[in-house]
Structures are given as structure tokens and as C-alpha cells.
GROMACS .gro file of C-alpha atoms in nm:
model
  378
    1MET     CA    1  12.416  12.258  11.426
    2GLY     CA    2  12.734  12.416  11.299
    3ARG     CA    3  13.065  12.310  11.157
    4VAL     CA    4  13.265  12.017  11.288
    5ASP     CA    5  13.635  11.959  11.224
    6VAL     CA    6  13.739  11.594  11.269
    7ASP     CA    7  14.000  11.344  11.158
    8VAL     CA    8  13.758  11.136  10.950
    9ILE     CA    9  13.415  11.196  10.797
   10VAL     CA   10  13.219  10.878  10.721
   11VAL     CA   11  12.931  10.920  10.477
   12GLY     CA   12  12.648  10.675  10.544
   13ALA     CA   13  12.505  10.548  10.872
   14GLY     CA   14  12.410  10.199  10.760
   15ILE     CA   15  12.597   9.899  10.895
   16ALA     CA   16  12.906   9.973  10.683
   17GLY     CA   17  12.933  10.334  10.794
   18VAL     CA   18  12.870  10.290  11.166
   19SER     CA   19  13.096   9.984  11.198
   20VAL     CA   20  13.384  10.159  11.021
   21ALA     CA   21  13.326  10.474  11.225
   22TYR     CA   22  13.332  10.267  11.545
   23GLU     CA   23  13.664  10.108  11.452
   24LEU     CA   24  13.823  10.441  11.355
   25SER     CA   25  13.693  10.619  11.665
   26GLY     CA   26  13.932  10.417  11.878
   27ASP     CA   27  14.214  10.656  11.784
   28ARG     CA   28  14.054  10.929  11.570
   29SER     CA   29  13.775  11.184  11.591
   30VAL     CA   30  13.490  11.077  11.362
   31LEU     CA   31  13.175  11.238  11.222
   32VAL     CA   32  12.912  11.027  11.041
   33LEU     CA   33  12.684  11.201  10.791
   34GLU     CA   34  12.353  11.034  10.698
   35GLN     CA   35  12.114  11.162  10.431
   36GLU     CA   36  11.802  11.012  10.590
   37ALA     CA   37  11.633  11.122  10.911
   38THR     CA   38  11.697  10.776  11.060
   39PRO     CA   39  12.017  10.568  11.035
   40ALA     CA   40  11.986  10.228  10.862
   41PHE     CA   41  11.673  10.336  10.671
   42HIS     CA   42  11.750  10.147  10.349
   43SER     CA   43  11.947   9.820  10.312
   44THR     CA   44  12.054   9.763  10.673
   45GLY     CA   45  11.714   9.826  10.824
   46ARG     CA   46  11.545   9.586  10.581
   47SER     CA   47  11.790   9.298  10.598
   48ALA     CA   48  11.688   8.943  10.687
   49ALA     CA   49  12.043   8.861  10.782
   50LEU     CA   50  12.193   8.521  10.835
   51PHE     CA   51  12.550   8.433  10.917
   52LEU     CA   52  12.647   8.186  10.644
   53GLU     CA   53  13.008   8.085  10.596
   54SER     CA   54  12.906   7.904  10.277
   55TYR     CA   55  12.758   8.217  10.118
   56GLY     CA   56  12.932   8.425   9.853
   57ASN     CA   57  13.267   8.408   9.678
   58ARG     CA   58  13.603   8.339   9.843
   59PRO     CA   59  13.673   8.697   9.971
   60ILE     CA   60  13.317   8.718  10.109
   61ARG     CA   61  13.351   8.385  10.288
   62ALA     CA   62  13.684   8.490  10.439
   63LEU     CA   63  13.534   8.818  10.565
   64THR     CA   64  13.236   8.627  10.708
   65THR     CA   65  13.451   8.378  10.897
   66GLY     CA   66  13.667   8.670  11.013
   67SER     CA   67  13.357   8.837  11.161
   68ARG     CA   68  13.234   8.536  11.359
   69SER     CA   69  13.425   8.592  11.684
   70ALA     CA   70  13.322   8.959  11.708
   71LEU     CA   71  12.956   8.874  11.648
   72VAL     CA   72  12.954   8.577  11.886
   73ASP     CA   73  13.142   8.758  12.164
   74PRO     CA   74  13.093   9.133  12.100
   75PRO     CA   75  13.233   9.427  12.300
   76ASP     CA   76  13.044   9.571  12.597
   77CYS     CA   77  12.871   9.836  12.384
   78PHE     CA   78  12.645   9.561  12.250
   79ASP     CA   79  12.367   9.514  12.501
   80ARG     CA   80  12.243   9.166  12.407
   81PRO     CA   81  12.351   8.856  12.210
   82LEU     CA   82  12.381   8.925  11.840
   83MET     CA   83  12.339   8.576  11.697
   84THR     CA   84  12.127   8.268  11.762
   85PRO     CA   85  12.152   7.925  11.596
   86ARG     CA   86  11.965   7.882  11.269
   87PRO     CA   87  12.089   7.596  11.047
   88MET     CA   88  12.089   7.641  10.670
   89LEU     CA   89  11.973   7.388  10.412
   90GLN     CA   90  12.046   7.459  10.046
   91PHE     CA   91  11.899   7.204   9.808
   92ALA     CA   92  11.936   7.125   9.440
   93ARG     CA   93  11.643   7.017   9.230
   94PRO     CA   94  11.687   6.705   9.012
   95GLY     CA   95  11.956   6.767   8.754
   96ARG     CA   96  12.127   7.041   8.956
   97GLY     CA   97  12.307   6.828   9.212
   98ASP     CA   98  12.652   6.906   9.076
   99ALA     CA   99  12.607   7.272   9.174
  100VAL     CA  100  12.565   7.171   9.539
  101ARG     CA  101  12.854   6.925   9.525
  102GLU     CA  102  13.083   7.190   9.376
  103MET     CA  103  12.973   7.435   9.645
  104PHE     CA  104  13.045   7.176   9.915
  105ALA     CA  105  13.397   7.126   9.782
  106SER     CA  106  13.471   7.500   9.772
  107VAL     CA  107  13.332   7.604  10.113
  108ARG     CA  108  13.440   7.320  10.342
  109THR     CA  109  13.785   7.471  10.407
  110LEU     CA  110  13.641   7.769  10.597
  111ALA     CA  111  13.322   7.588  10.704
  112PRO     CA  112  13.433   7.230  10.783
  113ALA     CA  113  13.101   7.137  10.948
  114VAL     CA  114  12.904   7.149  10.621
  115GLU     CA  115  12.769   6.817  10.500
  116LEU     CA  116  12.589   6.672  10.199
  117LEU     CA  117  12.245   6.520  10.261
  118ASP     CA  118  12.023   6.291  10.056
  119PRO     CA  119  11.655   6.382  10.000
  120ALA     CA  120  11.528   6.182  10.300
  121ASP     CA  121  11.767   6.350  10.543
  122ALA     CA  122  11.685   6.692  10.398
  123VAL     CA  123  11.312   6.632  10.450
  124ALA     CA  124  11.378   6.515  10.805
  125LEU     CA  125  11.525   6.860  10.878
  126PHE     CA  126  11.253   7.054  10.695
  127PRO     CA  127  10.938   6.835  10.684
  128ALA     CA  128  10.753   7.061  10.439
  129LEU     CA  129  11.016   7.000  10.170
  130ARG     CA  130  10.907   6.762   9.894
  131ALA     CA  131  11.157   6.476   9.860
  132GLU     CA  132  11.101   6.459   9.485
  133ALA     CA  133  11.217   6.822   9.455
  134VAL     CA  134  11.559   6.738   9.600
  135GLU     CA  135  11.855   6.565   9.435
  136VAL     CA  136  12.104   6.656   9.707
  137ALA     CA  137  12.129   6.922   9.979
  138LEU     CA  138  12.403   7.110  10.161
  139HIS     CA  139  12.349   7.138  10.536
  140GLU     CA  140  12.535   7.410  10.728
  141PRO     CA  141  12.464   7.334  11.096
  142GLY     CA  142  12.676   7.623  11.226
  143SER     CA  143  12.494   7.904  11.048
  144MET     CA  144  12.334   8.170  11.266
  145GLU     CA  145  12.053   8.423  11.262
  146ILE     CA  146  12.174   8.780  11.317
  147ASP     CA  147  11.989   9.043  11.520
  148VAL     CA  148  12.049   9.324  11.269
  149HIS     CA  149  11.906   9.598  11.490
  150ALA     CA  150  12.123   9.493  11.786
  151VAL     CA  151  12.436   9.487  11.567
  152HIS     CA  152  12.370   9.831  11.419
  153GLN     CA  153  12.272   9.988  11.751
  154GLY     CA  154  12.573   9.838  11.924
  155PHE     CA  155  12.814   9.997  11.677
  156LEU     CA  156  12.628  10.328  11.711
  157ARG     CA  157  12.643  10.310  12.090
  158GLY     CA  158  13.012  10.226  12.086
  159LEU     CA  159  13.086  10.507  11.841
  160ARG     CA  160  12.914  10.762  12.065
  161GLN     CA  161  13.084  10.626  12.377
  162ARG     CA  162  13.416  10.693  12.205
  163GLY     CA  163  13.316  11.051  12.125
  164GLY     CA  164  13.197  11.002  11.767
  165GLU     CA  165  12.897  11.192  11.632
  166VAL     CA  166  12.620  11.106  11.385
  167ARG     CA  167  12.428  11.375  11.199
  168THR     CA  168  12.111  11.270  11.022
  169SER     CA  169  11.920  11.458  10.749
  170SER     CA  170  12.264  11.561  10.625
  171ALA     CA  171  12.304  11.454  10.264
  172VAL     CA  172  12.632  11.563  10.107
  173THR     CA  173  12.582  11.830   9.842
  174SER     CA  174  12.943  11.925   9.765
  175MET     CA  175  13.300  11.826   9.847
  176SER     CA  176  13.625  12.008   9.781
  177ARG     CA  177  13.980  11.944   9.896
  178THR     CA  178  14.222  12.221   9.983
  179GLY     CA  179  14.528  12.226  10.203
  180GLY     CA  180  14.514  11.850  10.261
  181ALA     CA  181  14.160  11.851  10.398
  182TRP     CA  182  13.808  11.798  10.264
  183GLU     CA  183  13.535  12.055  10.304
  184VAL     CA  184  13.205  11.869  10.297
  185THR     CA  185  12.882  12.067  10.264
  186THR     CA  186  12.546  11.909  10.355
  187THR     CA  187  12.179  11.984  10.295
  188SER     CA  188  12.163  12.128  10.646
  189GLY     CA  189  12.395  12.404  10.527
  190ASP     CA  190  12.684  12.299  10.748
  191VAL     CA  191  13.040  12.268  10.618
  192HIS     CA  192  13.261  12.009  10.788
  193ARG     CA  193  13.635  11.952  10.750
  194ALA     CA  194  13.845  11.635  10.767
  195PRO     CA  195  14.162  11.506  10.602
  196GLU     CA  196  13.995  11.172  10.526
  197VAL     CA  197  13.647  11.081  10.398
  198VAL     CA  198  13.511  10.724  10.391
  199ASN     CA  199  13.249  10.658  10.125
  200ALA     CA  200  13.007  10.416  10.292
  201ALA     CA  201  12.700  10.555  10.118
  202GLY     CA  202  12.554  10.219  10.014
  203ALA     CA  203  12.354  10.233   9.691
  204TRP     CA  204  12.452  10.600   9.662
  205ALA     CA  205  12.831  10.537   9.680
  206ASP     CA  206  12.892  10.609   9.310
  207ALA     CA  207  12.685  10.928   9.336
  208LEU     CA  208  12.899  11.042   9.628
  209ALA     CA  209  13.214  10.956   9.433
  210ALA     CA  210  13.098  11.185   9.152
  211ILE     CA  211  13.055  11.469   9.402
  212ALA     CA  212  13.412  11.406   9.520
  213GLY     CA  213  13.547  11.402   9.167
  214ALA     CA  214  13.626  11.029   9.168
  215ARG     CA  215  13.551  10.770   8.904
  216PRO     CA  216  13.259  10.533   8.972
  217ILE     CA  217  13.318  10.169   9.058
  218GLY     CA  218  13.020  10.052   8.852
  219LEU     CA  219  12.792   9.997   9.148
  220SER     CA  220  12.462   9.827   9.059
  221PRO     CA  221  12.184   9.855   9.319
  222ARG     CA  222  11.952   9.552   9.304
  223ARG     CA  223  11.604   9.527   9.454
  224ARG     CA  224  11.540   9.235   9.690
  225THR     CA  225  11.174   9.159   9.775
  226VAL     CA  226  11.073   8.998  10.107
  227PHE     CA  227  10.734   8.877  10.229
  228MET     CA  228  10.581   8.688  10.521
  229ILE     CA  229  10.353   8.384  10.527
  230ALA     CA  230  10.213   8.170  10.809
  231ARG     CA  231  10.441   7.915  10.975
  232PRO     CA  232  10.273   7.574  11.011
  233ALA     CA  233  10.288   7.376  11.334
  234ASP     CA  234  10.519   7.106  11.196
  235LEU     CA  235  10.788   7.371  11.140
  236ALA     CA  236  10.769   7.513  11.491
  237GLY     CA  237  11.098   7.378  11.623
  238GLU     CA  238  11.380   7.616  11.713
  239THR     CA  239  11.622   7.413  11.502
  240THR     CA  240  11.409   7.434  11.187
  241PRO     CA  241  11.654   7.547  10.919
  242THR     CA  242  11.636   7.821  10.666
  243ILE     CA  243  11.598   7.660  10.324
  244SER     CA  244  11.707   7.785   9.985
  245ASP     CA  245  11.698   7.655   9.631
  246ILE     CA  246  12.062   7.646   9.511
  247ASP     CA  247  11.951   7.842   9.204
  248GLU     CA  248  11.790   8.101   9.436
  249ALA     CA  249  11.437   8.070   9.306
  250PHE     CA  250  11.336   8.138   9.668
  251TYR     CA  251  11.437   8.107  10.030
  252LEU     CA  252  11.237   8.060  10.352
  253LYS     CA  253  11.345   8.151  10.705
  254PRO     CA  254  11.150   8.086  11.026
  255GLU     CA  255  11.062   8.418  11.189
  256GLY     CA  256  10.855   8.379  11.505
  257ALA     CA  257  10.507   8.255  11.411
  258GLN     CA  258  10.572   8.327  11.045
  259LEU     CA  259  10.804   8.232  10.760
  260LEU     CA  260  11.008   8.507  10.602
  261CYS     CA  261  11.027   8.440  10.229
  262SER     CA  262  11.198   8.593   9.931
  263PRO     CA  263  11.213   8.530   9.556
  264ALA     CA  264  11.585   8.619   9.590
  265ASP     CA  265  11.530   8.876   9.315
  266GLU     CA  266  11.814   9.103   9.204
  267THR     CA  267  11.644   9.353   8.976
  268PRO     CA  268  11.875   9.642   8.876
  269VAL     CA  269  11.726   9.975   8.987
  270ASP     CA  270  11.835  10.330   9.052
  271PRO     CA  271  11.902  10.410   9.420
  272HIS     CA  272  11.564  10.478   9.579
  273ASP     CA  273  11.326  10.381   9.859
  274ALA     CA  274  11.261  10.029   9.730
  275ARG     CA  275  10.915   9.872   9.714
  276PRO     CA  276  10.830   9.500   9.682
  277ASP     CA  277  10.771   9.350   9.337
  278GLU     CA  278  10.433   9.174   9.327
  279LEU     CA  279  10.527   8.970   9.019
  280GLU     CA  280  10.838   8.840   9.195
  281ILE     CA  281  10.626   8.746   9.497
  282ALA     CA  282  10.391   8.550   9.269
  283ARG     CA  283  10.688   8.373   9.109
  284ALA     CA  284  10.827   8.279   9.450
  285LEU     CA  285  10.490   8.146   9.565
  286ASP     CA  286  10.479   7.917   9.260
  287ALA     CA  287  10.832   7.789   9.335
  288ILE     CA  288  10.747   7.734   9.702
  289ALA     CA  289  10.436   7.536   9.605
  290GLU     CA  290  10.641   7.326   9.363
  291CYS     CA  291  10.913   7.239   9.614
  292THR     CA  292  10.721   7.227   9.945
  293THR     CA  293  10.384   7.132  10.088
  294LEU     CA  294  10.335   7.481  10.234
  295ASP     CA  295  10.004   7.656  10.173
  296ALA     CA  296  10.155   7.992  10.086
  297ARG     CA  297   9.865   8.166   9.916
  298HIS     CA  298   9.818   8.438  10.177
  299VAL     CA  299  10.094   8.697  10.204
  300ARG     CA  300  10.076   8.874  10.541
  301SER     CA  301  10.318   9.158  10.468
  302SER     CA  302  10.594   9.251  10.224
  303TRP     CA  303  10.879   9.497  10.179
  304ALA     CA  304  11.197   9.543   9.977
  305GLY     CA  305  11.553   9.664  10.016
  306LEU     CA  306  11.856   9.734   9.801
  307ARG     CA  307  12.167   9.518   9.762
  308SER     CA  308  12.449   9.686   9.572
  309PHE     CA  309  12.708   9.490   9.375
  310VAL     CA  310  13.004   9.564   9.150
  311ALA     CA  311  13.105   9.352   8.850
  312ASP     CA  312  13.290   9.079   9.042
  313ARG     CA  313  13.045   9.080   9.337
  314THR     CA  314  13.326   9.152   9.583
  315PRO     CA  315  13.319   9.452   9.823
  316VAL     CA  316  13.526   9.759   9.745
  317VAL     CA  317  13.757   9.870  10.026
  318GLY     CA  318  14.055  10.102  10.025
  319PRO     CA  319  14.185  10.438   9.908
  320ASP     CA  320  14.060  10.579   9.581
  321PRO     CA  321  14.340  10.547   9.321
  322ASP     CA  322  14.297  10.902   9.189
  323VAL     CA  323  14.149  11.119   9.466
  324ALA     CA  324  14.358  11.180   9.775
  325GLY     CA  325  14.189  11.135  10.112
  326LEU     CA  326  13.889  10.945   9.973
  327HIS     CA  327  13.838  10.586  10.090
  328TRP     CA  328  13.582  10.328   9.980
  329CYS     CA  329  13.370  10.088  10.181
  330ALA     CA  330  13.099   9.988   9.935
  331GLY     CA  331  12.953   9.709   9.724
  332GLN     CA  332  12.872   9.469  10.009
  333GLY     CA  333  12.584   9.318   9.812
  334GLY     CA  334  12.378   9.089  10.034
  335TYR     CA  335  12.669   9.017  10.268
  336GLY     CA  336  12.703   9.345  10.457
  337ILE     CA  337  12.575   9.230  10.796
  338GLN     CA  338  12.757   8.898  10.816
  339THR     CA  339  13.089   9.056  10.708
  340CYS     CA  340  13.055   9.386  10.896
  341ALA     CA  341  13.303   9.326  11.178
  342ALA     CA  342  13.586   9.219  10.948
  343MET     CA  343  13.499   9.474  10.680
  344ALA     CA  344  13.516   9.753  10.939
  345ARG     CA  345  13.858   9.641  11.061
  346VAL     CA  346  13.996   9.613  10.707
  347THR     CA  347  13.858   9.953  10.607
  348ALA     CA  348  13.996  10.116  10.921
  349ALA     CA  349  14.336   9.959  10.854
  350ALA     CA  350  14.331  10.099  10.500
  351VAL     CA  351  14.245  10.448  10.625
  352ARG     CA  352  14.531  10.431  10.878
  353GLY     CA  353  14.774  10.298  10.618
  354ASP     CA  354  14.817   9.972  10.810
  355ALA     CA  355  14.833   9.615  10.681
  356VAL     CA  356  14.534   9.382  10.684
  357PRO     CA  357  14.495   9.257  11.045
  358ALA     CA  358  14.693   8.936  11.085
  359ASP     CA  359  14.399   8.714  11.181
  360LEU     CA  360  14.208   8.823  10.870
  361ALA     CA  361  14.511   8.790  10.645
  362ALA     CA  362  14.548   8.430  10.769
  363LEU     CA  363  14.197   8.361  10.637
  364GLY     CA  364  14.291   8.498  10.295
  365VAL     CA  365  14.159   8.856  10.323
  366SER     CA  366  14.374   9.086  10.111
  367PHE     CA  367  14.366   9.448   9.995
  368ASP     CA  368  14.432   9.331   9.640
  369ASP     CA  369  14.097   9.147   9.624
  370LEU     CA  370  13.906   9.443   9.769
  371SER     CA  371  14.088   9.740   9.615
  372PRO     CA  372  13.899  10.001   9.409
  373SER     CA  373  14.199   9.985   9.175
  374ARG     CA  374  14.147   9.619   9.082
  375ALA     CA  375  14.113   9.532   8.716
  376ALA     CA  376  13.751   9.415   8.738
  377LEU     CA  377  13.638   9.770   8.823
  378ARG     CA  378  13.850   9.975   8.584
   0.00000   0.00000   0.00000
């Protein structure tokens, strides 16, 4: 396909890469390089995403709240609504109630609609839940279900409308910097040039950093297993919540005529095409049987994806401290979809040398918390 000279090369066409590329393409020429034949093949394409303002640490929650308006009312390049209501119910088993109460106290500033429920009220929302398995529950009525495919495709469409390009089957094999610009060689044999490169390579972000001559950030890819079971008639309502054990022994999310389930596993693995863990599925089925009346013996389908974390479980955004022209957008963990709009804006601001956008700064988003130079990573 030949060489392309652009202002910015973004490596990775998952949600992080395409959203950042979309933001940057408003005033720069952008090329996205993707190692797979299809964008969003790994983590993004296998996500069971929810929009939860109670989920994650403080920087994650701020980025989530900062993404709400863009996901609720997206630009014209998004061809259908991106989110639909799906309440969340997180419950504590007997003896673990303080964990839910502490969570309630910490998240209510950004998510003021959250409320504590007793066992009877929790069961009224999710009738298959066993009352004796609940000490207290946290109800988040404003949580949403995200159409991951629509979000990803909308950013791709917008990027292309702005003149950006995506090249698949183009894994980066070498990078060198001369004269203030990167030369990036791919498996297709092409050599592309750009002054700036954004590392949005997901589970492979540390591997790309090594190619660029940068130090790793200590990225740890973790396997997350997902499986489907039948959805009983008494859980057929559109307002039936997702439920989760506060200790993440499992979660259940209504998905059409089925229930999407996960053991919420986080098994450290090397970056690869992840496969479901049958032992984790069996463990989740035992926990589901203990806490609910669901007959979950028959698994209809299963798959797995990768969630990549660094030591403090906070995303890594900003210029590399040692390598000029290299920028990070990595370590989103399990929060990449719900934070994508704000993460893209913050990353684009860092590439441009601008401040954090004012609306995000007002929520508490800061470069210091996200920087690849922060003490937790070095």
C-alpha cells in the first residue's frame, strides 16, 4: 500500500486507538496501524461493557463521568444510540456489608443517585437473588448498557470522515527516530513517518514500547472469562439490573433472552488470543447457585478477553518521560469503553501540549494521576 507521512501515527485500532485518532484528526493528519486483520479483535470486541460511575478508583470514576455526555449525545458520525438504561445492583454477602457502605460513601459525589438497599429491596429488583445471601446492596439506577460495536464503529467512521486512515494486518516491527520524526516499519513492509506516535496497543503496549526504546510501564494483561446461560421468565423486564457480588465472585447481565455471566477472573497471562477458563466458569456457576435461585447448569456459549492493568490500576496517558515523540494511552483495564470519550480527549490534549480540558479538570481528571512518569510505575 506504500508509505504514508502524517502528523500522528496511532498504534492499535481498539477503542483507545480509534477514539484518540478521531480526536486528533480534527486538526492533524492521522494514520492508525493495527496488527490484526480486523480492528477491535481482542479486548474491545469482546467487552460486555456497562457505564458505571461507581466502578473503579477515583481517576477512573472521573473519566467515566466525563464521558457520559459524549456517549449519551454523540456526534453525527455515530449512527444510532450508544447507551440504554441498565441499572446496577452490587450486593455484599453477610459479613461484607462494610465494603458496600464504604463504596457508597466514596462514589456518591460523582454518582449522587446511588442508594443503599436492604435484602428485601434488593430481591425486589432482582427476584432470583437469595435474600439470605445479601447483607446490604448498592443500587446505581443511572448505570447504562453500552453498544460497544456502535461506539467503536462511530469513532472509526468519524476518523475516516476527517481524512484519517486505518491499516490492518500492519503490526509494527521496528521504530527509529531521526530528524524529529519516527520511521515506523510494519509487517506489510511499509515504512511510515510521523513526528508523534501514540501507543494504544492494548495488551501489547509494553512490547511496542520496547520496540521504540522506551521503558515498560509494568502492564499486566489479565484474562476475563464470559459465558451465557438461559434467562428465566421472571427476569424478563427491561429494568432488570445487572448484579454483582461486591467481592467479584461473579456478575450477571441480562442480554436478550440470555444472561451474560462472568467469574470476574483476572488471571495474569501473556498477550494472546484469550480463551475461556473452564475452571473459572465452574467456580462462577457454584457462586451463582449459592447466591441466586437460577438453574445455571447449562452454559450456552463462552469466550474470553484481555484486560490490561498497571500497578495502581489507573490508565497511563501522556508523553513518555524518556523517548521524544512517544505518547501513551494504555492500561485501561476493564474501564476502556466507559471512559473512552474522556480518555481520548485527555490523550489528544497531551499530544498537542494542551491542558486537560476544563470540564474534565473540574471533575478531578489530572495529568499527574495518569502520567507514565508517576511514581507507581517507575
